[in-house]
Amino acid sequence: AVGDRVIGSSVPPAGGFAELALMDAATTFAAPPSLNDVQAAAFNIAYQTGWLGLHHRAHLQAGETLLVHAAAGGVGSAAVQLGKAAGARVIGVVGGPEKAEVARTMGADVVVDRHTDDFVEVVKDVTGGRGADVVYDPVGGETYQRSTKCIAFEGRILVVGFAGGQIQSAALNHALVKNYSIVGLHWGLYLTKNPALMRVCHEELSKLAADGVARPLVSERLALDAVAQGLQRLADGATVGRVVFVA
């Protein structure tokens, strides 16, 4: 939510879909001046997840290959932008030609439509058999399992969600023999465990927003009476980027 140009997480039981929300001052930040209110509302969680995951947890380096699943979604599209800003080659996986075009627009160097192509084979081909150095996975389930087939030596698989509906099990013997890391990322824990890092994260993201690099993709603006409809479209995978509800 945005009010008086701030962004943050609402304090329970206020919830996220309301005309007014109670905010915790310690975890509330000034909205980046370069973003309008709707963009700022879509900026908070997705870009913090991306920055903390790619930089603080996976230590993505310039020249590395980043594989992003659900690259046309809110979290995935943010990771595509942040990966490009870090100097990585980005391979985006999407479902359908329309989402493929969105991923290209967001900056993905290579786009894979999972409905028609096998991302494992594409990653191997693009990297000359090496594989992806970092996998950004907000999907889970079978997507995670197949990602282990195209992870590079000393690669890092970032587990950031289970949007596919299935929580995967990790075969640790495979991680051992292939020498890759499985890295979890729960951005919300940093609000209490390392709030100073959250300040740094917000400052860095605000700079990227000012430079026009971090620009949230808002595909729909809906009224509060359309919350149920919007959430259902999100659950059905019919949306791209973020859906913002405007009071």
Short mmCIF file of C-alpha atoms in Angstrom, two decimals, residues 8 10 16 49 65 68 73-74 79 84 94 100 108 122 147 151 154 159 161 167-168 189 202 209 214 220 225 227:
data_model
loop_
_atom_site.label_atom_id
_atom_site.label_comp_id
_atom_site.label_asym_id
_atom_site.label_seq_id
_atom_site.Cartn_x
_atom_site.Cartn_y
_atom_site.Cartn_z
CA GLY A 8 6.33 -1.33 3.75
CA SER A 10 1.23 -3.75 7.17
CA GLY A 16 -3.04 -5.83 2.68
CA THR A 49 13.31 -10.69 -2.69
CA THR A 65 24.21 -17.06 -16.36
CA VAL A 68 14.69 -17.17 -13.92
CA GLY A 73 5.42 -12.71 -13.13
CA GLY A 74 5.87 -10.06 -10.47
CA ALA A 79 14.69 -10.83 -10.93
CA LYS A 84 20.61 -7.67 -16.07
CA VAL A 94 7.58 -18.48 -19.15
CA ALA A 100 7.52 -14.66 -23.64
CA ALA A 108 15.79 -11.40 -20.73
CA VAL A 122 18.04 -24.63 -23.88
CA SER A 147 16.55 -27.20 -12.66
CA ILE A 151 22.82 -26.25 -12.78
CA GLU A 154 29.37 -24.50 -8.02
CA VAL A 159 14.40 -21.33 -3.49
CA GLY A 161 8.63 -19.81 -3.35
CA ILE A 167 6.92 -28.13 -2.22
CA GLN A 168 9.85 -30.07 -3.60
CA LEU A 189 13.05 -12.58 8.19
CA HIS A 202 16.10 -0.30 -0.06
CA ALA A 209 14.73 2.77 -9.72
CA ALA A 214 14.22 -1.31 -11.59
CA GLU A 220 -3.60 -4.24 -14.15
CA ASP A 225 -14.25 -4.51 -5.03
CA VAL A 227 -9.90 -8.16 -5.15
#
